[in-house]
Short mmCIF file of C-alpha atoms in Angstrom, two decimals:
data_model
loop_
_atom_site.label_atom_id
_atom_site.label_comp_id
_atom_site.label_asym_id
_atom_site.label_seq_id
_atom_site.Cartn_x
_atom_site.Cartn_y
_atom_site.Cartn_z
CA MET A 1 11.94 41.91 12.36
CA LYS A 2 9.80 42.36 9.25
CA VAL A 3 6.64 44.51 9.35
CA VAL A 4 3.90 43.92 6.77
CA ARG A 5 0.97 46.33 6.55
CA LEU A 6 -2.44 44.74 6.08
CA LEU A 7 -3.62 46.84 3.14
CA ARG A 8 -5.66 44.01 1.64
CA ASP A 9 -8.79 42.25 2.81
CA GLU A 10 -6.95 38.91 2.70
CA VAL A 11 -3.29 38.24 3.46
CA THR A 12 -1.94 34.74 2.84
CA ILE A 13 0.99 33.22 4.74
CA GLY A 14 3.08 30.28 3.52
CA ARG A 15 6.32 28.91 2.07
CA LYS A 16 5.33 29.10 -1.61
CA GLU A 17 6.01 32.05 -3.91
CA GLY A 18 2.89 34.15 -4.30
CA ASN A 19 1.91 34.36 -0.64
CA THR A 20 1.63 37.86 0.79
CA ILE A 21 3.91 36.87 3.68
CA ARG A 22 6.43 34.22 2.70
CA LEU A 23 8.02 32.12 5.49
CA THR A 24 10.77 30.05 3.94
CA GLU A 25 11.46 27.35 6.56
CA ARG A 26 10.38 23.82 5.65
CA ASN A 27 8.09 23.38 8.64
CA VAL A 28 5.80 25.96 7.04
CA SER A 29 3.29 24.59 4.50
CA ARG A 30 3.06 26.01 0.98
CA ARG A 31 -0.25 27.72 1.86
CA HIS A 32 -0.25 27.68 5.64
CA ALA A 33 -2.70 30.32 6.90
CA ARG A 34 -4.45 33.55 6.04
CA LEU A 35 -5.56 36.79 7.72
CA ILE A 36 -8.98 38.13 6.76
CA GLN A 37 -10.04 41.71 7.47
CA ARG A 38 -13.71 42.05 8.42
CA PRO A 39 -15.64 45.08 9.72
CA GLU A 40 -15.75 43.43 13.13
CA GLY A 41 -12.01 42.73 13.20
CA ILE A 42 -9.28 40.45 11.83
CA LEU A 43 -9.67 36.68 11.57
CA LEU A 44 -6.85 34.12 11.41
CA GLU A 45 -7.53 30.84 9.57
CA ASP A 46 -5.43 27.67 9.27
CA LEU A 47 -5.52 26.51 5.63
CA GLY A 48 -5.11 22.82 6.47
CA SER A 49 -1.38 23.13 7.23
CA TYR A 50 0.71 20.12 8.30
CA ASN A 51 2.11 21.61 11.53
CA GLY A 52 -0.85 23.82 12.40
CA VAL A 53 -1.18 27.36 13.76
CA LYS A 54 -1.02 28.30 17.44
CA VAL A 55 -2.36 31.48 19.01
CA ASN A 56 -1.06 32.21 22.51
CA GLY A 57 0.04 28.58 22.85
CA GLU A 58 -3.23 26.94 21.72
CA ARG A 59 -3.61 25.29 18.31
CA ILE A 60 -6.58 26.67 16.35
CA THR A 61 -9.07 24.54 14.43
CA ASP A 62 -11.52 27.20 13.22
CA PRO A 63 -11.11 30.82 12.06
CA LEU A 64 -10.22 32.84 15.16
CA PRO A 65 -10.48 36.61 15.83
CA ILE A 66 -7.09 38.00 16.84
CA SER A 67 -6.18 41.14 18.74
CA GLU A 68 -3.13 43.32 19.13
CA GLY A 69 -0.41 41.51 21.05
CA ASP A 70 -1.65 37.97 20.32
CA LYS A 71 1.30 35.65 19.66
CA ILE A 72 0.83 33.63 16.45
CA VAL A 73 3.20 30.67 15.99
CA ILE A 74 3.65 29.23 12.49
CA GLY A 75 6.49 26.72 12.26
CA ASP A 76 9.61 28.42 13.63
CA TYR A 77 8.09 31.88 13.25
CA ILE A 78 6.26 34.13 15.69
CA LEU A 79 3.94 36.82 14.31
CA MET A 80 2.09 39.56 16.17
CA LEU A 81 -0.62 42.02 15.19
CA LYS A 82 0.30 45.65 15.82
CA LEU A 83 -1.86 48.74 15.34
CA ASP A 84 0.10 51.84 14.36
CA GLU A 85 -0.59 55.25 12.89
CA GLN A 86 1.32 56.20 9.78
CA GLU A 87 -0.17 58.62 7.29
CA GLY A 88 0.37 58.08 3.57
CA ALA A 89 1.50 54.45 3.92
CA VAL A 90 2.79 52.92 0.69
CA ASP A 91 1.53 49.50 -0.39
CA PRO A 92 4.62 47.24 -0.12
CA PHE A 93 3.12 44.86 -2.65
CA GLU A 94 3.43 47.31 -5.54
CA GLU A 95 7.09 46.33 -5.91
CA MET A 96 7.13 42.70 -4.81
CA ALA A 97 4.81 39.70 -4.95
CA THR A 98 5.71 38.40 -1.53
CA VAL A 99 7.45 39.59 1.63
CA PRO A 100 10.02 37.01 2.80
CA VAL A 101 10.64 36.88 6.53
CA GLU A 102 14.23 36.35 7.65
CA ARG A 103 15.80 34.86 10.78
CA VAL A 104 16.43 37.03 13.85
CA ASP A 105 17.73 36.63 17.39
CA MET A 106 16.87 33.94 19.92
CA GLU A 107 15.25 36.24 22.44
CA SER A 108 12.55 37.21 19.93
CA VAL A 109 11.69 33.59 19.14
CA MET A 110 11.42 32.23 22.64
CA GLY A 111 9.24 35.09 23.78
CA ALA A 112 11.18 35.25 27.06
CA PRO A 113 14.67 36.54 27.84
CA LEU A 114 17.55 34.13 28.23
CA PRO A 115 19.80 34.38 31.30
CA ALA A 116 21.51 37.76 31.51
CA ALA A 117 24.97 36.21 31.21
CA THR A 118 24.22 34.64 27.83
CA PRO A 119 26.89 35.91 25.39
CA SER A 120 25.24 37.51 22.37
CA ALA A 121 25.70 40.11 19.72
CA ALA A 122 23.44 43.16 19.66
CA SER A 123 20.08 41.52 19.30
CA VAL A 124 16.94 42.64 17.53
CA PRO A 125 14.34 43.83 20.05
CA ALA A 126 11.41 41.51 20.68
CA VAL A 127 8.24 42.43 18.85
CA ALA A 128 6.38 43.18 22.09
CA ALA A 129 8.90 45.95 22.86
CA GLN A 130 7.93 48.06 19.82
CA PRO A 131 6.02 51.27 20.69
CA VAL A 132 2.47 51.59 19.36
CA VAL A 133 0.81 54.96 18.75
CA GLY A 134 -2.83 55.34 17.70
CA ALA A 135 -4.89 52.61 16.07
CA SER A 136 -5.38 53.14 12.35
CA THR A 137 -3.60 50.76 9.97
CA PRO A 138 -3.01 47.20 11.27
CA SER A 139 0.27 45.46 10.48
CA VAL A 140 1.85 42.11 11.18
CA SER A 141 5.30 41.90 12.74
CA ALA A 142 6.99 38.55 12.13
CA VAL A 143 10.06 37.02 13.72
CA ALA A 144 11.66 33.67 12.97
CA GLU A 145 13.82 31.06 14.67
CA PRO A 146 17.30 32.49 15.29
CA ALA A 147 20.51 31.41 13.71
CA SER A 148 21.07 28.03 15.34
CA LEU A 149 23.27 27.71 18.37
CA SER A 150 24.85 24.56 17.03
CA ALA A 151 27.26 24.41 14.10
CA MET A 152 24.95 22.36 11.93
CA ASP A 153 22.86 25.34 10.76
CA GLN A 154 25.87 27.53 9.92
CA GLY A 155 26.40 25.96 6.48
CA THR A 156 27.78 22.56 5.59
CA GLN A 157 30.65 21.48 7.85
CA LEU A 158 32.96 18.51 7.65
CA ILE A 159 32.79 15.93 10.42
CA PRO A 160 36.07 14.62 11.89
CA ALA A 161 36.99 11.22 10.44
CA ALA A 162 36.77 9.49 13.84
CA GLU A 163 33.15 10.59 14.22
CA VAL A 164 31.88 9.77 10.72
CA ALA A 165 28.86 7.43 10.76
CA GLN A 166 27.19 5.55 7.89
CA LEU A 167 23.76 4.62 6.63
CA VAL A 168 23.33 1.31 4.82
CA LEU A 169 20.34 0.42 2.66
CA LEU A 170 18.67 -2.80 3.83
CA THR A 171 15.86 -2.95 1.26
CA SER A 172 15.04 -1.92 -2.35
CA ASN A 173 17.08 -2.80 -5.43
CA GLN A 174 20.00 -0.79 -4.01
CA ALA A 175 20.23 -2.89 -0.83
CA GLY A 176 23.77 -3.08 0.52
CA THR A 177 24.70 0.47 -0.50
CA PHE A 178 26.63 2.37 2.19
CA TYR A 179 26.40 6.15 2.56
CA SER A 180 29.12 7.96 4.51
CA MET A 181 27.87 10.90 6.58
CA ASP A 182 31.07 12.94 6.54
CA ARG A 183 29.47 16.40 6.72
CA THR A 184 26.53 18.13 8.34
CA PRO A 185 23.78 18.70 7.44
CA MET A 186 23.01 16.11 4.75
CA ILE A 187 19.67 15.88 2.91
CA ILE A 188 18.17 12.54 1.83
CA GLY A 189 15.72 12.54 -1.06
CA ARG A 190 14.66 11.15 -4.40
CA THR A 191 16.17 13.77 -6.73
CA SER A 192 19.74 14.50 -7.74
CA GLU A 193 20.23 17.74 -5.78
CA ASN A 194 20.20 15.81 -2.47
CA ASP A 195 23.35 14.71 -0.64
CA ILE A 196 22.04 11.14 -0.42
CA VAL A 197 19.91 10.11 -3.42
CA ILE A 198 17.53 7.15 -3.04
CA ASP A 199 15.47 6.76 -6.20
CA HIS A 200 12.33 5.12 -4.85
CA LYS A 201 8.71 6.16 -5.41
CA SER A 202 7.96 6.23 -1.65
CA ILE A 203 10.79 8.72 -1.02
CA SER A 204 9.90 12.43 -1.24
CA ARG A 205 11.90 14.92 -3.27
CA ASN A 206 13.54 16.17 -0.05
CA HIS A 207 12.60 13.55 2.54
CA ALA A 208 14.81 13.90 5.63
CA LYS A 209 17.79 15.82 7.01
CA ILE A 210 20.68 14.26 8.94
CA THR A 211 22.55 16.58 11.30
CA PHE A 212 25.50 16.12 13.66
CA ALA A 213 26.12 18.17 16.81
CA ASN A 214 27.84 17.52 20.13
CA GLY A 215 28.69 13.95 19.09
CA VAL A 216 25.06 13.06 18.28
CA TYR A 217 23.50 12.33 14.88
CA SER A 218 19.83 13.30 14.47
CA VAL A 219 17.25 12.86 11.71
CA THR A 220 14.49 15.38 10.91
CA ASP A 221 11.46 14.75 8.71
CA MET A 222 11.26 17.45 6.01
CA GLN A 223 7.46 17.22 5.68
CA SER A 224 7.76 14.09 3.56
CA ALA A 225 4.66 12.37 2.20
CA ASN A 226 5.37 8.99 3.85
CA GLY A 227 7.16 10.10 7.00
CA VAL A 228 10.18 8.95 9.03
CA ARG A 229 10.16 5.98 11.43
CA ILE A 230 12.91 4.87 13.78
CA ASN A 231 12.68 1.26 14.93
CA GLY A 232 9.09 1.26 13.69
CA GLU A 233 7.96 4.40 15.57
CA PRO A 234 7.13 7.66 13.70
CA TYR A 235 9.15 10.77 14.61
CA ASP A 236 9.48 14.33 13.30
CA ASN A 237 12.90 14.68 14.90
CA MET A 238 14.97 12.17 16.85
CA SER A 239 18.59 11.31 17.62
CA LEU A 240 20.12 8.15 16.16
CA ARG A 241 21.84 5.39 18.11
CA LYS A 242 23.96 2.41 17.18
CA GLY A 243 21.86 -0.24 15.40
CA ASP A 244 18.76 1.94 14.84
CA THR A 245 16.69 1.12 11.74
CA LEU A 246 15.47 4.13 9.80
CA ASP A 247 12.40 3.79 7.56
CA LEU A 248 11.91 6.50 4.93
CA GLY A 249 8.66 5.65 3.18
CA HIS A 250 9.01 1.98 2.23
CA VAL A 251 12.82 2.04 2.23
CA ARG A 252 14.71 0.80 5.29
CA LEU A 253 18.23 1.84 6.31
CA ARG A 254 20.43 0.98 9.28
CA PHE A 255 22.44 3.53 11.24
CA VAL A 256 26.07 2.40 11.59
CA ALA A 257 27.70 4.34 14.41
CA PRO A 258 31.24 5.74 14.18
CA GLY A 259 33.77 2.91 14.58
CA GLU A 260 31.08 0.19 14.35
CA LYS A 261 31.73 -2.74 12.01
CA PHE A 262 28.70 -3.89 10.04
CA ASP A 263 28.59 -6.55 7.32
CA PHE A 264 25.51 -6.48 5.11
CA VAL A 265 24.05 -9.94 4.41
CA ALA A 266 21.35 -9.83 1.73
CA GLU A 267 19.56 -12.98 2.92
CA THR A 268 18.96 -11.43 6.32
CA TYR A 269 16.80 -8.68 4.87
CA GLY A 270 15.38 -10.36 1.76
CA ASP A 271 16.67 -10.53 -1.80
CA GLY A 272 14.11 -8.19 -3.30
CA ALA A 273 10.58 -8.11 -4.49
CA GLU A 274 10.79 -10.92 -7.06
CA LYS A 275 11.27 -13.77 -4.59
CA SER A 276 8.79 -12.20 -2.19
CA ASN A 277 6.14 -12.03 -4.89
CA LYS A 278 6.71 -15.67 -5.82
CA GLY A 279 6.23 -16.65 -2.19
CA ILE A 280 2.98 -14.70 -2.03
CA ILE A 281 1.69 -16.35 -5.21
CA ILE A 282 2.45 -19.84 -3.85
CA ILE A 283 0.68 -19.05 -0.56
CA VAL A 284 -2.36 -17.70 -2.40
CA LEU A 285 -2.57 -20.83 -4.59
CA VAL A 286 -2.39 -23.08 -1.53
CA LEU A 287 -5.18 -21.10 0.14
CA VAL A 288 -7.37 -21.32 -2.99
CA VAL A 289 -6.93 -25.10 -3.13
CA ALA A 290 -7.71 -25.43 0.59
CA LEU A 291 -10.84 -23.31 0.24
CA GLY A 292 -12.00 -25.42 -2.71
CA ILE A 293 -11.65 -28.64 -0.72
CA GLY A 294 -13.47 -27.06 2.23
CA PHE A 295 -16.34 -25.95 -0.01
CA VAL A 296 -16.82 -29.48 -1.42
CA ALA A 297 -16.67 -31.12 2.02
CA PHE A 298 -18.77 -28.67 4.01
CA GLY A 299 -20.77 -26.69 1.46
CA ASP A 300 -24.05 -28.34 2.38
CA LYS A 301 -23.61 -27.35 6.03
CA ILE A 302 -22.68 -23.80 5.13
CA PHE A 303 -25.60 -23.27 2.76
CA GLY A 304 -28.83 -24.47 4.32
CA GLY A 305 -27.56 -27.40 6.37
CA LYS A 306 -27.91 -27.73 10.11
CA ASN A 307 -25.72 -25.45 12.13
CA ASP A 308 -24.68 -27.23 15.29
CA ALA A 309 -22.47 -24.38 16.54
CA PRO A 310 -23.75 -22.87 19.80
CA LYS A 311 -25.13 -19.37 19.61
CA SER A 312 -22.83 -16.77 21.09
CA ALA A 313 -23.99 -14.96 24.17
CA ALA A 314 -25.14 -11.36 23.77
CA VAL A 315 -22.58 -8.73 24.74
CA VAL A 316 -23.55 -6.90 27.92
CA PRO A 317 -22.88 -3.17 27.37
CA VAL A 318 -20.24 -1.66 29.64
CA THR A 319 -20.83 1.67 31.34
CA ALA A 320 -18.50 4.66 31.33
CA GLU A 321 -18.39 4.51 35.14
CA GLN A 322 -17.10 0.92 35.09
CA VAL A 323 -14.38 1.75 32.57
CA LEU A 324 -13.28 5.01 34.24
CA THR A 325 -13.02 3.25 37.61
CA LYS A 326 -10.71 0.69 36.03
CA VAL A 327 -8.66 3.48 34.42
CA GLU A 328 -8.20 5.46 37.64
CA ASP A 329 -5.28 3.38 38.97
CA PHE A 330 -3.40 3.79 35.69
CA LYS A 331 -3.94 7.57 35.82
CA LYS A 332 -2.57 7.78 39.39
CA ASN A 333 0.62 6.07 38.20
CA ARG A 334 0.73 8.15 34.99
CA GLN A 335 0.42 5.00 32.88
CA TRP A 336 -1.34 6.79 30.03
CA ALA A 337 -0.78 4.14 27.35
CA GLU A 338 -2.30 1.43 29.55
CA ALA A 339 -5.28 3.64 30.37
CA LEU A 340 -5.81 4.35 26.68
CA GLY A 341 -5.72 0.62 25.99
CA VAL A 342 -8.54 -0.01 28.48
CA ILE A 343 -10.72 2.70 26.91
CA ASP A 344 -9.98 1.54 23.34
CA GLU A 345 -11.00 -2.01 24.27
CA ALA A 346 -14.22 -0.77 25.88
CA LEU A 347 -15.08 1.34 22.82
CA SER A 348 -14.42 -1.48 20.34
CA LYS A 349 -15.79 -4.49 22.27
CA GLY A 350 -17.85 -3.18 25.19
CA ASN A 351 -20.83 -1.89 23.18
CA PRO A 352 -21.30 1.24 25.36
CA SER A 353 -24.36 3.46 24.98
CA SER A 354 -24.11 6.68 22.96
CA GLY A 355 -23.80 8.84 26.07
CA ASP A 356 -21.16 6.57 27.63
CA ARG A 357 -19.25 6.48 24.36
CA ASP A 358 -19.05 10.30 24.37
CA LYS A 359 -17.72 10.26 27.96
CA LEU A 360 -15.10 7.66 27.09
CA ASN A 361 -13.97 9.56 23.99
CA GLU A 362 -13.62 12.73 26.07
CA GLU A 363 -11.48 10.89 28.62
CA LYS A 364 -9.45 9.32 25.80
CA SER A 365 -8.70 12.78 24.36
CA GLN A 366 -7.36 14.01 27.72
CA LEU A 367 -5.26 10.88 28.22
CA GLN A 368 -3.74 11.33 24.77
CA LYS A 369 -2.78 14.93 25.65
CA ASN A 370 -1.06 13.68 28.81
CA LEU A 371 0.80 11.02 26.80
CA ASP A 372 1.92 13.61 24.22
CA GLN A 373 3.15 15.99 26.93
CA LYS A 374 5.12 13.19 28.61
CA ALA A 375 6.72 12.36 25.25
CA ALA A 376 7.61 16.04 24.73
CA ILE A 377 9.31 16.22 28.14
CA ASP A 378 11.23 12.99 27.46
CA GLN A 379 12.30 14.26 24.04
CA ALA A 380 13.46 17.59 25.46
CA GLY A 381 16.38 15.80 27.09
CA THR A 382 17.40 14.32 23.75
CA GLN A 383 17.02 17.70 22.05
CA MET A 384 19.29 19.36 24.61
CA THR A 385 21.90 16.67 24.05
CA ALA A 386 21.72 17.44 20.32
CA GLY A 387 22.02 21.19 20.97
CA GLN A 388 18.44 21.86 19.85
CA TRP A 389 17.76 24.39 22.58
CA THR A 390 15.02 26.32 20.78
CA ALA A 391 12.97 23.25 19.89
CA ALA A 392 13.16 21.95 23.47
CA TYR A 393 12.31 25.37 24.92
CA GLN A 394 9.27 25.91 22.68
CA ALA A 395 7.96 22.39 23.33
CA MET A 396 7.99 23.06 27.07
CA LEU A 397 6.30 26.46 26.65
CA ALA A 398 3.49 24.71 24.73
CA ILE A 399 2.45 22.75 27.85
CA PRO A 400 -0.31 24.94 29.33
CA GLN A 401 -0.80 25.88 32.96
CA GLY A 402 -3.11 23.40 34.67
CA ALA A 403 -1.79 20.45 32.66
CA VAL A 404 -0.55 17.36 34.52
CA TYR A 405 3.00 17.98 33.31
CA TYR A 406 3.04 21.79 33.72
CA ALA A 407 5.34 21.70 36.77
CA ASP A 408 7.66 19.21 35.01
CA ALA A 409 7.77 21.50 31.99
CA GLN A 410 8.73 24.53 34.10
CA LYS A 411 11.59 22.58 35.69
CA GLN A 412 12.74 21.50 32.23
CA ILE A 413 12.69 25.14 31.05
CA GLU A 414 15.11 26.08 33.83
CA THR A 415 17.31 23.12 32.92
CA ILE A 416 17.30 24.20 29.24
CA ARG A 417 18.33 27.75 30.14
CA THR A 418 21.13 26.58 32.41
CA SER A 419 22.35 23.96 29.94
CA PHE A 420 22.35 26.44 27.07
CA LEU A 421 24.27 29.00 29.08
CA GLN A 422 26.89 26.45 30.12
CA SER A 423 27.30 25.26 26.53
CA ALA A 424 27.58 28.81 25.18
CA VAL A 425 30.18 29.81 27.80
CA ALA A 426 32.22 26.64 27.17
CA GLN A 427 32.14 27.29 23.42
CA ALA A 428 33.15 30.91 23.93
CA LYS A 429 36.16 29.90 26.07
CA GLN A 430 37.23 27.40 23.42
CA ASP A 431 36.91 30.04 20.68
CA VAL A 432 38.96 32.52 22.73
CA LEU A 433 41.75 29.98 23.18
CA SER A 434 41.69 29.13 19.45
CA LYS A 435 41.31 32.83 18.51
CA ASN A 436 38.19 32.02 16.50
CA CYS A 437 36.89 35.60 16.42
CA ALA A 438 34.21 34.94 13.80
CA ASN A 439 32.56 32.29 15.94
CA ILE A 440 32.78 34.51 19.04
CA ASP A 441 30.84 37.21 17.16
CA THR A 442 28.23 34.59 16.21
CA LEU A 443 27.84 33.51 19.84
#
C-alpha cells in the first residue's frame, strides 16, 4: 500500500511522468484524474480518461465530492481517502516528482476476502483495515491489481512446442507473413521494441498483447488508437479460437491454432492496394459516364419538367407508448438487442414528438445497460477459462444491486471464487510434487 499526503490544492493521477500519483499500468490514461482541495471538501474529477473513474462502483461524469472510505477505482487500482493526524508531516514531493504505486495482494484489490482456504503468502492488509485517528491532514491510500494468478504476468515464459499457435498477416504489403507465438506474453506494435512488429500507420506503438494461460490464447487492447476487433466485433480483451480473424487498426490477421494447417493464398484476401485502387477508378469512371448519359436523357424532366412521380404520403408520428408496448415482449425474454433495434427504428423513421423522443432515449439507455451487463456475465466465463480471475470478479462487482442481472452476477461471483480456489489448490499440489518451492511461495 502506498500513502500519499494531500499537501497541495491539486493532485493529479495518471500513467505519465509528472503526475503527483503515478499509476503505471496501461489501462490508466496519461492524465487520468485529479483531486482538488476546496474549503468545502475534496473533489474528484475525471480528466477525459479512456477507461473512466468509478466511485463506489458508479462511473463519474462530473467532478464529485468524495469522503473518507469512498472506494475510487482507476484501471486496476483502488484508492481511498483517509483522514489521519500526524504532526510535522514532510512533503513527499520535495524529493520526487511523482509517487509510483506498486502492485499488492489480491484481497486488497477485490475489496472482499477470498475463501479462507486460498493459499497465500502474508498479504498486505486491505486499505479499509488501517486505523484512523483524528481528522487533520487528508491522504490517499492506493492499492493495485495483485501479481497475476496465471503464469503470463510473471515475466516472459516459453510455451511448449505442441501448444504454439501462429498469427498470419492477411492484408498490407506484408501479407502472408507468419508470426510464431512461442512465448507469453507477446506485444504487437508498430515500433521495433515489440515482439511482433507490424509497420503500418494504423497500428499503435504498442497496440495489443497476446497471452497464453491454461491452454487458451487471449488478446488485450493496449489502449490503441484504432482498437482491436475479432471477427468484426470490437473487444478490449477476448480469447482466441481456431480461425478467428483479428483486426488491429486496418491490418487483418488470422489466428492459426496449435496443430492447425493453414496455407495462405494471396488471391483470397486481395493482392494489395494497387489493384484495388485500379478497380475503384474503373468503377468511378463507369458511374461518371452513366450519370452523363442520364443527364442528357432526363435533364429536362429533372430541371423544370413535369414530375409524374406520385407524392409520398406524410409520415404519421409514432408515440412512445406504441413503441414501448412493442418492446415489452423483447424485454420479458431478455432480447435486448432486438428491443434496441425497435427503438432505433422508431427514433430514425417514426418522427416522434420531442417528449416521446426523450422517453425513448431513456428506455434505450436502460436497455443498453442490460445488454452490457449480459455481455459482462458471458465474458466472465471466458475470463475464468483464461485464468483472469480478477477481471471477472471486478466485472461482476460492477453490476449494481437492483439491476436485471444482479442475481446472475452474485452467482457468478461464487463460481469465480470456487473456480479460483480449485485452480490454486491444483497448482499448489503440482508444485509440491515437482518441488517448485518458488512457485509455491508465489501462490
